[in-house]
Amino acid sequence: MEKIKTLADLKKMQENLRAKIDLREKSAQPETHIQVKVAMATCGIASGAKEVMEAFVEEFSKRNIDAVVTQTGCMGYCYAEPTVEITKPGQDPITFGYVDVKKVSKLIDKYILNNELVDGIIPVNYQSIDKH
Amino acid sequence: MGKIKYHMLVCGGTGCHASQSDQILKKFETLIHDRGLENEVQVIKTGCFGFCEKGPIVKMMPDNTFYTKVKLDDCEEILEEHIIKGRKVTRLLYENPETGEHVSDSKHMEFYKKQIRIALRNCGFINPENIEEYIARDGYQALGKVLTELSPEATIEIMKKSGLRGRGGGGFPTGLKWEITRAVKSDQKYVVCNADEGDPGAFMDRSVLEGDPHSVLEAMAINGYCTGADKGLVYIRAEYPLAVERLKIAMKQAREYGLLGKNILGTGFNFDVEIRYGAGAFVCGEETALIHSMEGLRGEPTVKPPFPSESGYLGKPTNVNNVETYANVPVIINKGADWFAKIGTERSKGTKVFALAGKINNVGLIEVPMGITLREVIYEIGGGIKNDKEFKAVQTGGPSGGMLTVKDLDTPIDYDNLIAAGSMMGSGGMIVMDENDCMVAMAKFYLQFTVEESCGKCSPCRIGNKRLYEMLEKITQGNGTPEDLDKLRNLSQVIKDTSLCGLGQSSPNPVLSSLNNFYDEYMEHVNLKKCRAGKCKSLMQYIINAENCIGCTLCARNCPVNAITGERKQVHLIDQEKCIKCGACMEKCKFNAIYIK
Ligand SMILES: Cc1cc2nc3c(=O)[nH]c(=O)nc-3n(C[C@H](O)[C@H](O)[C@H](O)COP(=O)(O)O)c2cc1C
Ligand code: SF4
């Protein structure tokens, strides 16, 4: 190991190392990031939720977008699976149905980056359980 | 598939370590390897999560799923379900004892809701054996900042303004101590970390050293810069092997990265740290005794002044601080004194780590803002008293502290309020007692501890505490008199006033505070020869109720000392002279015929 010679070097090193714990850092404070929750109960998994979740992770990392992607239980919209709930910091969550791998980029381009709504929105009639 | 999607944090603290968390970690690694998931899932060994009651703990990130009491056999299911299928393993989630609901996200657990983690910020979050994880979380930035941007005086000013007070018991203002040590002129000074932690039941300092050793090393270096010392010593008890090991790894890595040693970050500042081992004597936590022990002398205290800041290790100015005190320092430098001073009460700033133990549902390690009430700690974070029993008292400050009772439940916890309530902050032990605990017996328990731990140098402590203990013994055996209660009080006062060191000066506190808060219980022991908690065996009688006894002889056959007589199908009788109050008869009786008087 080469010794760290200056504070600037230490800072540079920290920048590079941040990625290592980035996932933990963001999830400790999900409210300050874009949160994507993919419903992953039996119905969701059967209709491809796992692939959708992976597509989100890949896309975010490719485009360098700070976001937390997690799974949740069944949201109760089995007819519209896979369903995805997206929460942007300071905004109410919006749930999208019939999300497939192809729709992932569209959701990112339109809703996440430009705040434009995309078809397949499920009117929300529940309080997010995570609000407690 | 490219990107890591999951971090699995496996607790590697002493508690979880003892219940196989090491093997669990290895098993996860093997399973992940077998399935070719190395690029998706990363397993990380961390320090203590604090919720030791439910260990071993495995926490899944990014969804914060908190798996409790994980066994080796559960690993496969967690991997299959959580990672591969994306479903939570419900049976391993924490169950809210009141609603019976499973809570998956640790953020929603009562245990964590009111906690603020400053000293424990990295415990249960980073791998303590990897300096890079510490650096990624602002590690050594505070040291870098003071070395390049701040003078020692300016740094001390920040410490003073933050209001941080010593977490080792006394609560002395940390910035002021640094200033005093700085002011003394000397060719050599020392920085000492007190990791003796002798308070029974306490494991705050151990957890910090196991979970985040670099934060202590960084703070010691900052202290060295401020006080003008280039040498640090960590005094740690040899009974903490895991903490010692992690500390050693941390020191080695810090040297390799140039963060300890000569010319740190090219600033010309030199600082290095050594470990000194203690043999686990309570008195060696007292700073003068600690210093003598490090010098190779007997671990006995000496009179203050001179304070260690003036004349300490080898007669040189020595700044002694506690582990938890140090763990707060880098955060204060990074986030500023004002940020820190916003947390807490008027005269006690920041947070305090407590080790919750005793008759409480959630035993574990917690960090809470100063000013929180005992009620919040016991009923919200602690989940209430075990088995729905009645709360009776809580001992803070270990053997040097006192008991707080129902009347103190809503008092904001800080240094001054605890002293006003007849106890003290101490290092952070919190032992909760319920209606089945006898306060006289509790006082006796603590006195027994001090009698054993007294170094014997001065007579009030060596002899006085022994006499106190004997009087308490007499009372619990049913031979006490009302005069004994006065004698207890007087002798306690004398010991407090005349002992040489903090051990003797505080050892009568459990006696005095139980006398003050539970005088009627003492009176019952003395006058009625009764122990309402049923703890003092000499005051109990096992009696056979003639109406319920059918003469089955089961009790007589189970009595280890043959104290029970009676013919078959005749009412039995317990010979009180012979009875040793073991309770075996009552346990065995199927007819509810035996009771305690
Ligand atoms: C009997 C006795 C035991 C003590 N044990 C400890 C201990 O285990 N750890 C500790 O940090 N301080 C302990 N102290 C307090 C130390 O003497 C000293 O005040 C403290 O280490 C200073 O650090 P601080 O200002 O950061 O709290 C003890 C004091 C007494 C009288
Ligand atoms: S008070 Fe007790 S522990 Fe302290 S010096 Fe005297 S005998 Fe030793």
mmCIF file with all atom_site columns, N, CA and C in Angstrom, chain A residues 19 22-24 26-27 34-38 40 48-71 84 86 99-101 103-105 107-108 112, chain B residues 1-7 39-42 61-63 82-83 86:
data_model
loop_
_atom_site.group_PDB
_atom_site.id
_atom_site.type_symbol
_atom_site.label_atom_id
_atom_site.label_alt_id
_atom_site.label_comp_id
_atom_site.label_asym_id
_atom_site.label_entity_id
_atom_site.label_seq_id
_atom_site.pdbx_PDB_ins_code
_atom_site.Cartn_x
_atom_site.Cartn_y
_atom_site.Cartn_z
_atom_site.occupancy
_atom_site.B_iso_or_equiv
_atom_site.pdbx_formal_charge
_atom_site.auth_seq_id
_atom_site.auth_comp_id
_atom_site.auth_asym_id
_atom_site.auth_atom_id
_atom_site.pdbx_PDB_model_num
ATOM 1   N N  . ALA A 1 19  ? -18.199 4.476   -3.816  1.00 0.00 ? 19  ALA A N  1
ATOM 2   C CA . ALA A 1 19  ? -19.054 3.545   -4.548  1.00 0.00 ? 19  ALA A CA 1
ATOM 3   C C  . ALA A 1 19  ? -19.210 2.230   -3.802  1.00 0.00 ? 19  ALA A C  1
ATOM 4   N N  . ASP A 1 22  ? -21.829 2.854   -1.282  1.00 0.00 ? 22  ASP A N  1
ATOM 5   C CA . ASP A 1 22  ? -22.893 3.701   -1.783  1.00 0.00 ? 22  ASP A CA 1
ATOM 6   C C  . ASP A 1 22  ? -24.277 3.107   -1.559  1.00 0.00 ? 22  ASP A C  1
ATOM 7   N N  . LEU A 1 23  ? -24.374 1.812   -1.870  1.00 0.00 ? 23  LEU A N  1
ATOM 8   C CA . LEU A 1 23  ? -25.660 1.137   -1.759  1.00 0.00 ? 23  LEU A CA 1
ATOM 9   C C  . LEU A 1 23  ? -26.177 1.194   -0.318  1.00 0.00 ? 23  LEU A C  1
ATOM 10  N N  . ARG A 1 24  ? -25.264 1.012   0.646   1.00 0.00 ? 24  ARG A N  1
ATOM 11  C CA . ARG A 1 24  ? -25.667 1.051   2.050   1.00 0.00 ? 24  ARG A CA 1
ATOM 12  C C  . ARG A 1 24  ? -26.020 2.473   2.458   1.00 0.00 ? 24  ARG A C  1
ATOM 13  N N  . LYS A 1 26  ? -27.098 4.988   0.695   1.00 0.00 ? 26  LYS A N  1
ATOM 14  C CA . LYS A 1 26  ? -28.375 5.459   0.175   1.00 0.00 ? 26  LYS A CA 1
ATOM 15  C C  . LYS A 1 26  ? -29.538 4.807   0.887   1.00 0.00 ? 26  LYS A C  1
ATOM 16  N N  . SER A 1 27  ? -29.399 3.515   1.147   1.00 0.00 ? 27  SER A N  1
ATOM 17  C CA . SER A 1 27  ? -30.555 2.855   1.743   1.00 0.00 ? 27  SER A CA 1
ATOM 18  C C  . SER A 1 27  ? -30.749 3.249   3.196   1.00 0.00 ? 27  SER A C  1
ATOM 19  N N  . ILE A 1 34  ? -34.287 8.909   -5.065  1.00 0.00 ? 34  ILE A N  1
ATOM 20  C CA . ILE A 1 34  ? -35.382 8.320   -5.833  1.00 0.00 ? 34  ILE A CA 1
ATOM 21  C C  . ILE A 1 34  ? -35.505 6.872   -5.375  1.00 0.00 ? 34  ILE A C  1
ATOM 22  N N  . GLN A 1 35  ? -36.711 6.502   -4.993  1.00 0.00 ? 35  GLN A N  1
ATOM 23  C CA . GLN A 1 35  ? -36.894 5.120   -4.543  1.00 0.00 ? 35  GLN A CA 1
ATOM 24  C C  . GLN A 1 35  ? -37.789 4.377   -5.511  1.00 0.00 ? 35  GLN A C  1
ATOM 25  N N  . VAL A 1 36  ? -37.330 3.211   -5.894  1.00 0.00 ? 36  VAL A N  1
ATOM 26  C CA . VAL A 1 36  ? -38.154 2.381   -6.761  1.00 0.00 ? 36  VAL A CA 1
ATOM 27  C C  . VAL A 1 36  ? -38.434 1.084   -6.028  1.00 0.00 ? 36  VAL A C  1
ATOM 28  N N  . LYS A 1 37  ? -39.705 0.793   -5.840  1.00 0.00 ? 37  LYS A N  1
ATOM 29  C CA . LYS A 1 37  ? -40.058 -0.452  -5.161  1.00 0.00 ? 37  LYS A CA 1
ATOM 30  C C  . LYS A 1 37  ? -40.777 -1.363  -6.134  1.00 0.00 ? 37  LYS A C  1
ATOM 31  N N  . VAL A 1 38  ? -40.225 -2.533  -6.316  1.00 0.00 ? 38  VAL A N  1
ATOM 32  C CA . VAL A 1 38  ? -40.821 -3.476  -7.240  1.00 0.00 ? 38  VAL A CA 1
ATOM 33  C C  . VAL A 1 38  ? -41.579 -4.520  -6.430  1.00 0.00 ? 38  VAL A C  1
ATOM 34  N N  . MET A 1 40  ? -42.830 -7.834  -5.378  1.00 0.00 ? 40  MET A N  1
ATOM 35  C CA . MET A 1 40  ? -42.233 -9.142  -5.620  1.00 0.00 ? 40  MET A CA 1
ATOM 36  C C  . MET A 1 40  ? -42.927 -10.207 -4.824  1.00 0.00 ? 40  MET A C  1
ATOM 37  N N  . GLY A 1 48  ? -42.474 -11.431 -14.151 1.00 0.00 ? 48  GLY A N  1
ATOM 38  C CA . GLY A 1 48  ? -41.202 -10.842 -14.551 1.00 0.00 ? 48  GLY A CA 1
ATOM 39  C C  . GLY A 1 48  ? -40.678 -9.708  -13.689 1.00 0.00 ? 48  GLY A C  1
ATOM 40  N N  . ALA A 1 49  ? -41.135 -9.616  -12.441 1.00 0.00 ? 49  ALA A N  1
ATOM 41  C CA . ALA A 1 49  ? -40.708 -8.516  -11.584 1.00 0.00 ? 49  ALA A CA 1
ATOM 42  C C  . ALA A 1 49  ? -39.206 -8.534  -11.322 1.00 0.00 ? 49  ALA A C  1
ATOM 43  N N  . LYS A 1 50  ? -38.665 -9.730  -11.188 1.00 0.00 ? 50  LYS A N  1
ATOM 44  C CA . LYS A 1 50  ? -37.238 -9.869  -10.917 1.00 0.00 ? 50  LYS A CA 1
ATOM 45  C C  . LYS A 1 50  ? -36.414 -9.220  -12.037 1.00 0.00 ? 50  LYS A C  1
ATOM 46  N N  . GLU A 1 51  ? -36.809 -9.487  -13.265 1.00 0.00 ? 51  GLU A N  1
ATOM 47  C CA . GLU A 1 51  ? -36.076 -8.920  -14.405 1.00 0.00 ? 51  GLU A CA 1
ATOM 48  C C  . GLU A 1 51  ? -36.232 -7.398  -14.433 1.00 0.00 ? 51  GLU A C  1
ATOM 49  N N  . VAL A 1 52  ? -37.437 -6.939  -14.070 1.00 0.00 ? 52  VAL A N  1
ATOM 50  C CA . VAL A 1 52  ? -37.684 -5.501  -14.051 1.00 0.00 ? 52  VAL A CA 1
ATOM 51  C C  . VAL A 1 52  ? -36.769 -4.835  -13.023 1.00 0.00 ? 52  VAL A C  1
ATOM 52  N N  . MET A 1 53  ? -36.664 -5.465  -11.845 1.00 0.00 ? 53  MET A N  1
ATOM 53  C CA . MET A 1 53  ? -35.826 -4.904  -10.802 1.00 0.00 ? 53  MET A CA 1
ATOM 54  C C  . MET A 1 53  ? -34.381 -4.807  -11.284 1.00 0.00 ? 53  MET A C  1
ATOM 55  N N  . GLU A 1 54  ? -33.928 -5.889  -11.927 1.00 0.00 ? 54  GLU A N  1
ATOM 56  C CA . GLU A 1 54  ? -32.551 -5.862  -12.421 1.00 0.00 ? 54  GLU A CA 1
ATOM 57  C C  . GLU A 1 54  ? -32.354 -4.786  -13.476 1.00 0.00 ? 54  GLU A C  1
ATOM 58  N N  . ALA A 1 55  ? -33.367 -4.626  -14.318 1.00 0.00 ? 55  ALA A N  1
ATOM 59  C CA . ALA A 1 55  ? -33.259 -3.618  -15.373 1.00 0.00 ? 55  ALA A CA 1
ATOM 60  C C  . ALA A 1 55  ? -33.126 -2.226  -14.752 1.00 0.00 ? 55  ALA A C  1
ATOM 61  N N  . PHE A 1 56  ? -33.882 -1.969  -13.693 1.00 0.00 ? 56  PHE A N  1
ATOM 62  C CA . PHE A 1 56  ? -33.764 -0.671  -13.020 1.00 0.00 ? 56  PHE A CA 1
ATOM 63  C C  . PHE A 1 56  ? -32.354 -0.462  -12.480 1.00 0.00 ? 56  PHE A C  1
ATOM 64  N N  . VAL A 1 57  ? -31.845 -1.481  -11.781 1.00 0.00 ? 57  VAL A N  1
ATOM 65  C CA . VAL A 1 57  ? -30.505 -1.357  -11.203 1.00 0.00 ? 57  VAL A CA 1
ATOM 66  C C  . VAL A 1 57  ? -29.482 -1.064  -12.294 1.00 0.00 ? 57  VAL A C  1
ATOM 67  N N  . GLU A 1 58  ? -29.566 -1.827  -13.392 1.00 0.00 ? 58  GLU A N  1
ATOM 68  C CA . GLU A 1 58  ? -28.603 -1.654  -14.471 1.00 0.00 ? 58  GLU A CA 1
ATOM 69  C C  . GLU A 1 58  ? -28.700 -0.253  -15.092 1.00 0.00 ? 58  GLU A C  1
ATOM 70  N N  . GLU A 1 59  ? -29.916 0.155   -15.367 1.00 0.00 ? 59  GLU A N  1
ATOM 71  C CA . GLU A 1 59  ? -30.109 1.456   -16.016 1.00 0.00 ? 59  GLU A CA 1
ATOM 72  C C  . GLU A 1 59  ? -29.595 2.597   -15.140 1.00 0.00 ? 59  GLU A C  1
ATOM 73  N N  . PHE A 1 60  ? -29.964 2.548   -13.863 1.00 0.00 ? 60  PHE A N  1
ATOM 74  C CA . PHE A 1 60  ? -29.528 3.613   -12.951 1.00 0.00 ? 60  PHE A CA 1
ATOM 75  C C  . PHE A 1 60  ? -28.016 3.681   -12.906 1.00 0.00 ? 60  PHE A C  1
ATOM 76  N N  . SER A 1 61  ? -27.405 2.511   -12.843 1.00 0.00 ? 61  SER A N  1
ATOM 77  C CA . SER A 1 61  ? -25.957 2.523   -12.706 1.00 0.00 ? 61  SER A CA 1
ATOM 78  C C  . SER A 1 61  ? -25.329 2.996   -14.014 1.00 0.00 ? 61  SER A C  1
ATOM 79  N N  . LYS A 1 62  ? -25.909 2.603   -15.141 1.00 0.00 ? 62  LYS A N  1
ATOM 80  C CA . LYS A 1 62  ? -25.382 3.029   -16.431 1.00 0.00 ? 62  LYS A CA 1
ATOM 81  C C  . LYS A 1 62  ? -25.445 4.548   -16.567 1.00 0.00 ? 62  LYS A C  1
ATOM 82  N N  . ARG A 1 63  ? -26.572 5.101   -16.119 1.00 0.00 ? 63  ARG A N  1
ATOM 83  C CA . ARG A 1 63  ? -26.767 6.543   -16.313 1.00 0.00 ? 63  ARG A CA 1
ATOM 84  C C  . ARG A 1 63  ? -26.327 7.374   -15.114 1.00 0.00 ? 63  ARG A C  1
ATOM 85  N N  . ASN A 1 64  ? -25.761 6.661   -14.119 1.00 0.00 ? 64  ASN A N  1
ATOM 86  C CA . ASN A 1 64  ? -25.264 7.392   -12.960 1.00 0.00 ? 64  ASN A CA 1
ATOM 87  C C  . ASN A 1 64  ? -26.354 8.149   -12.205 1.00 0.00 ? 64  ASN A C  1
ATOM 88  N N  . ILE A 1 65  ? -27.492 7.514   -12.047 1.00 0.00 ? 65  ILE A N  1
ATOM 89  C CA . ILE A 1 65  ? -28.582 8.155   -11.305 1.00 0.00 ? 65  ILE A CA 1
ATOM 90  C C  . ILE A 1 65  ? -28.595 7.583   -9.895  1.00 0.00 ? 65  ILE A C  1
ATOM 91  N N  . ASP A 1 66  ? -28.703 8.451   -8.914  1.00 0.00 ? 66  ASP A N  1
ATOM 92  C CA . ASP A 1 66  ? -28.734 8.031   -7.517  1.00 0.00 ? 66  ASP A CA 1
ATOM 93  C C  . ASP A 1 66  ? -30.112 7.512   -7.167  1.00 0.00 ? 66  ASP A C  1
ATOM 94  N N  . ALA A 1 67  ? -30.237 6.247   -6.961  1.00 0.00 ? 67  ALA A N  1
ATOM 95  C CA . ALA A 1 67  ? -31.566 5.728   -6.645  1.00 0.00 ? 67  ALA A CA 1
ATOM 96  C C  . ALA A 1 67  ? -31.451 4.465   -5.815  1.00 0.00 ? 67  ALA A C  1
ATOM 97  N N  . VAL A 1 68  ? -32.507 4.178   -5.079  1.00 0.00 ? 68  VAL A N  1
ATOM 98  C CA . VAL A 1 68  ? -32.542 2.961   -4.274  1.00 0.00 ? 68  VAL A CA 1
ATOM 99  C C  . VAL A 1 68  ? -33.609 2.038   -4.855  1.00 0.00 ? 68  VAL A C  1
ATOM 100 N N  . VAL A 1 69  ? -33.185 0.856   -5.246  1.00 0.00 ? 69  VAL A N  1
ATOM 101 C CA . VAL A 1 69  ? -34.150 -0.089  -5.812  1.00 0.00 ? 69  VAL A CA 1
ATOM 102 C C  . VAL A 1 69  ? -34.366 -1.221  -4.812  1.00 0.00 ? 69  VAL A C  1
ATOM 103 N N  . THR A 1 70  ? -35.594 -1.382  -4.394  1.00 0.00 ? 70  THR A N  1
ATOM 104 C CA . THR A 1 70  ? -35.866 -2.463  -3.454  1.00 0.00 ? 70  THR A CA 1
ATOM 105 C C  . THR A 1 70  ? -37.100 -3.236  -3.886  1.00 0.00 ? 70  THR A C  1
ATOM 106 N N  . GLN A 1 71  ? -37.316 -4.337  -3.184  1.00 0.00 ? 71  GLN A N  1
ATOM 107 C CA . GLN A 1 71  ? -38.531 -5.097  -3.460  1.00 0.00 ? 71  GLN A CA 1
ATOM 108 C C  . GLN A 1 71  ? -39.530 -4.843  -2.339  1.00 0.00 ? 71  GLN A C  1
ATOM 109 N N  . VAL A 1 84  ? -44.749 -1.233  -10.004 1.00 0.00 ? 84  VAL A N  1
ATOM 110 C CA . VAL A 1 84  ? -43.576 -0.554  -9.480  1.00 0.00 ? 84  VAL A CA 1
ATOM 111 C C  . VAL A 1 84  ? -44.026 0.752   -8.836  1.00 0.00 ? 84  VAL A C  1
ATOM 112 N N  . ILE A 1 86  ? -42.828 4.351   -7.535  1.00 0.00 ? 86  ILE A N  1
ATOM 113 C CA . ILE A 1 86  ? -41.677 5.264   -7.618  1.00 0.00 ? 86  ILE A CA 1
ATOM 114 C C  . ILE A 1 86  ? -41.925 6.472   -6.728  1.00 0.00 ? 86  ILE A C  1
ATOM 115 N N  . VAL A 1 99  ? -45.422 -3.036  -15.875 1.00 0.00 ? 99  VAL A N  1
ATOM 116 C CA . VAL A 1 99  ? -44.058 -2.613  -16.207 1.00 0.00 ? 99  VAL A CA 1
ATOM 117 C C  . VAL A 1 99  ? -43.282 -3.821  -16.704 1.00 0.00 ? 99  VAL A C  1
ATOM 118 N N  . ASP A 1 100 ? -42.714 -3.715  -17.864 1.00 0.00 ? 100 ASP A N  1
ATOM 119 C CA . ASP A 1 100 ? -41.795 -4.780  -18.272 1.00 0.00 ? 100 ASP A CA 1
ATOM 120 C C  . ASP A 1 100 ? -40.432 -4.171  -18.543 1.00 0.00 ? 100 ASP A C  1
ATOM 121 N N  . VAL A 1 101 ? -39.487 -5.018  -18.894 1.00 0.00 ? 101 VAL A N  1
ATOM 122 C CA . VAL A 1 101 ? -38.115 -4.540  -19.040 1.00 0.00 ? 101 VAL A CA 1
ATOM 123 C C  . VAL A 1 101 ? -38.032 -3.372  -20.020 1.00 0.00 ? 101 VAL A C  1
ATOM 124 N N  . LYS A 1 103 ? -40.246 -1.159  -20.593 1.00 0.00 ? 103 LYS A N  1
ATOM 125 C CA . LYS A 1 103 ? -40.848 0.068   -20.076 1.00 0.00 ? 103 LYS A CA 1
ATOM 126 C C  . LYS A 1 103 ? -39.932 0.799   -19.070 1.00 0.00 ? 103 LYS A C  1
ATOM 127 N N  . VAL A 1 104 ? -38.915 0.070   -18.600 1.00 0.00 ? 104 VAL A N  1
ATOM 128 C CA . VAL A 1 104 ? -38.055 0.644   -17.572 1.00 0.00 ? 104 VAL A CA 1
ATOM 129 C C  . VAL A 1 104 ? -37.383 1.935   -18.043 1.00 0.00 ? 104 VAL A C  1
ATOM 130 N N  . SER A 1 105 ? -36.805 1.912   -19.256 1.00 0.00 ? 105 SER A N  1
ATOM 131 C CA . SER A 1 105 ? -36.120 3.126   -19.735 1.00 0.00 ? 105 SER A CA 1
ATOM 132 C C  . SER A 1 105 ? -37.103 4.257   -19.910 1.00 0.00 ? 105 SER A C  1
ATOM 133 N N  . LEU A 1 107 ? -39.816 4.787   -18.224 1.00 0.00 ? 107 LEU A N  1
ATOM 134 C CA . LEU A 1 107 ? -40.141 5.348   -16.909 1.00 0.00 ? 107 LEU A CA 1
ATOM 135 C C  . LEU A 1 107 ? -39.030 6.274   -16.424 1.00 0.00 ? 107 LEU A C  1
ATOM 136 N N  . ILE A 1 108 ? -37.804 5.852   -16.669 1.00 0.00 ? 108 ILE A N  1
ATOM 137 C CA . ILE A 1 108 ? -36.678 6.670   -16.227 1.00 0.00 ? 108 ILE A CA 1
ATOM 138 C C  . ILE A 1 108 ? -36.632 7.967   -17.036 1.00 0.00 ? 108 ILE A C  1
ATOM 139 N N  . ILE A 1 112 ? -38.989 9.811   -14.160 1.00 0.00 ? 112 ILE A N  1
ATOM 140 C CA . ILE A 1 112 ? -37.925 10.083  -13.193 1.00 0.00 ? 112 ILE A CA 1
ATOM 141 C C  . ILE A 1 112 ? -37.110 11.311  -13.586 1.00 0.00 ? 112 ILE A C  1
ATOM 142 N N  . MET B 2 1   ? -23.975 -10.421 -15.184 1.00 0.00 ? 1   MET B N  1
ATOM 143 C CA . MET B 2 1   ? -24.687 -9.272  -14.620 1.00 0.00 ? 1   MET B CA 1
ATOM 144 C C  . MET B 2 1   ? -23.725 -8.408  -13.805 1.00 0.00 ? 1   MET B C  1
ATOM 145 N N  . GLY B 2 2   ? -23.710 -7.144  -14.081 1.00 0.00 ? 2   GLY B N  1
ATOM 146 C CA . GLY B 2 2   ? -22.650 -6.295  -13.574 1.00 0.00 ? 2   GLY B CA 1
ATOM 147 C C  . GLY B 2 2   ? -22.708 -5.856  -12.133 1.00 0.00 ? 2   GLY B C  1
ATOM 148 N N  . LYS B 2 3   ? -23.809 -5.274  -11.717 1.00 0.00 ? 3   LYS B N  1
ATOM 149 C CA . LYS B 2 3   ? -23.710 -4.438  -10.528 1.00 0.00 ? 3   LYS B CA 1
ATOM 150 C C  . LYS B 2 3   ? -24.178 -5.135  -9.253  1.00 0.00 ? 3   LYS B C  1
ATOM 151 N N  . ILE B 2 4   ? -23.450 -4.873  -8.187  1.00 0.00 ? 4   ILE B N  1
ATOM 152 C CA . ILE B 2 4   ? -23.845 -5.418  -6.882  1.00 0.00 ? 4   ILE B CA 1
ATOM 153 C C  . ILE B 2 4   ? -25.212 -4.858  -6.503  1.00 0.00 ? 4   ILE B C  1
ATOM 154 N N  . LYS B 2 5   ? -26.142 -5.749  -6.226  1.00 0.00 ? 5   LYS B N  1
ATOM 155 C CA . LYS B 2 5   ? -27.489 -5.285  -5.890  1.00 0.00 ? 5   LYS B CA 1
ATOM 156 C C  . LYS B 2 5   ? -27.778 -5.397  -4.403  1.00 0.00 ? 5   LYS B C  1
ATOM 157 N N  . TYR B 2 6   ? -27.088 -6.295  -3.758  1.00 0.00 ? 6   TYR B N  1
ATOM 158 C CA . TYR B 2 6   ? -27.371 -6.492  -2.336  1.00 0.00 ? 6   TYR B CA 1
ATOM 159 C C  . TYR B 2 6   ? -26.097 -6.445  -1.507  1.00 0.00 ? 6   TYR B C  1
ATOM 160 N N  . HIS B 2 7   ? -26.200 -5.817  -0.371  1.00 0.00 ? 7   HIS B N  1
ATOM 161 C CA . HIS B 2 7   ? -25.177 -5.969  0.647   1.00 0.00 ? 7   HIS B CA 1
ATOM 162 C C  . HIS B 2 7   ? -25.822 -6.726  1.800   1.00 0.00 ? 7   HIS B C  1
ATOM 163 N N  . ASN B 2 39  ? -21.024 -11.352 -8.119  1.00 0.00 ? 39  ASN B N  1
ATOM 164 C CA . ASN B 2 39  ? -21.088 -9.996  -8.661  1.00 0.00 ? 39  ASN B CA 1
ATOM 165 C C  . ASN B 2 39  ? -22.385 -9.276  -8.327  1.00 0.00 ? 39  ASN B C  1
ATOM 166 N N  . GLU B 2 40  ? -23.280 -9.994  -7.668  1.00 0.00 ? 40  GLU B N  1
ATOM 167 C CA . GLU B 2 40  ? -24.552 -9.358  -7.336  1.00 0.00 ? 40  GLU B CA 1
ATOM 168 C C  . GLU B 2 40  ? -24.705 -9.114  -5.850  1.00 0.00 ? 40  GLU B C  1
ATOM 169 N N  . VAL B 2 41  ? -24.090 -9.994  -5.064  1.00 0.00 ? 41  VAL B N  1
ATOM 170 C CA . VAL B 2 41  ? -24.292 -9.921  -3.624  1.00 0.00 ? 41  VAL B CA 1
ATOM 171 C C  . VAL B 2 41  ? -22.947 -9.829  -2.924  1.00 0.00 ? 41  VAL B C  1
ATOM 172 N N  . GLN B 2 42  ? -22.860 -8.927  -1.976  1.00 0.00 ? 42  GLN B N  1
ATOM 173 C CA . GLN B 2 42  ? -21.638 -8.815  -1.215  1.00 0.00 ? 42  GLN B CA 1
ATOM 174 C C  . GLN B 2 42  ? -21.956 -9.045  0.258   1.00 0.00 ? 42  GLN B C  1
ATOM 175 N N  . MET B 2 61  ? -29.305 -4.959  2.658   1.00 0.00 ? 61  MET B N  1
ATOM 176 C CA . MET B 2 61  ? -29.399 -3.647  2.055   1.00 0.00 ? 61  MET B CA 1
ATOM 177 C C  . MET B 2 61  ? -29.589 -3.883  0.561   1.00 0.00 ? 61  MET B C  1
ATOM 178 N N  . PRO B 2 62  ? -30.328 -3.066  -0.163  1.00 0.00 ? 62  PRO B N  1
ATOM 179 C CA . PRO B 2 62  ? -30.838 -1.736  0.183   1.00 0.00 ? 62  PRO B CA 1
ATOM 180 C C  . PRO B 2 62  ? -32.198 -1.710  0.876   1.00 0.00 ? 62  PRO B C  1
ATOM 181 N N  . ASP B 2 63  ? -32.857 -2.822  1.071   1.00 0.00 ? 63  ASP B N  1
ATOM 182 C CA . ASP B 2 63  ? -34.220 -2.721  1.575   1.00 0.00 ? 63  ASP B CA 1
ATOM 183 C C  . ASP B 2 63  ? -34.290 -2.695  3.090   1.00 0.00 ? 63  ASP B C  1
ATOM 184 N N  . HIS B 2 82  ? -34.855 -14.345 -0.473  1.00 0.00 ? 82  HIS B N  1
ATOM 185 C CA . HIS B 2 82  ? -34.640 -12.903 -0.520  1.00 0.00 ? 82  HIS B CA 1
ATOM 186 C C  . HIS B 2 82  ? -33.897 -12.467 -1.783  1.00 0.00 ? 82  HIS B C  1
ATOM 187 N N  . ILE B 2 83  ? -32.809 -13.152 -2.062  1.00 0.00 ? 83  ILE B N  1
ATOM 188 C CA . ILE B 2 83  ? -31.968 -12.700 -3.172  1.00 0.00 ? 83  ILE B CA 1
ATOM 189 C C  . ILE B 2 83  ? -32.486 -13.233 -4.508  1.00 0.00 ? 83  ILE B C  1
ATOM 190 N N  . GLY B 2 86  ? -36.578 -12.740 -4.423  1.00 0.00 ? 86  GLY B N  1
ATOM 191 C CA . GLY B 2 86  ? -36.991 -11.386 -4.085  1.00 0.00 ? 86  GLY B CA 1
ATOM 192 C C  . GLY B 2 86  ? -38.096 -11.321 -3.048  1.00 0.00 ? 86  GLY B C  1
#
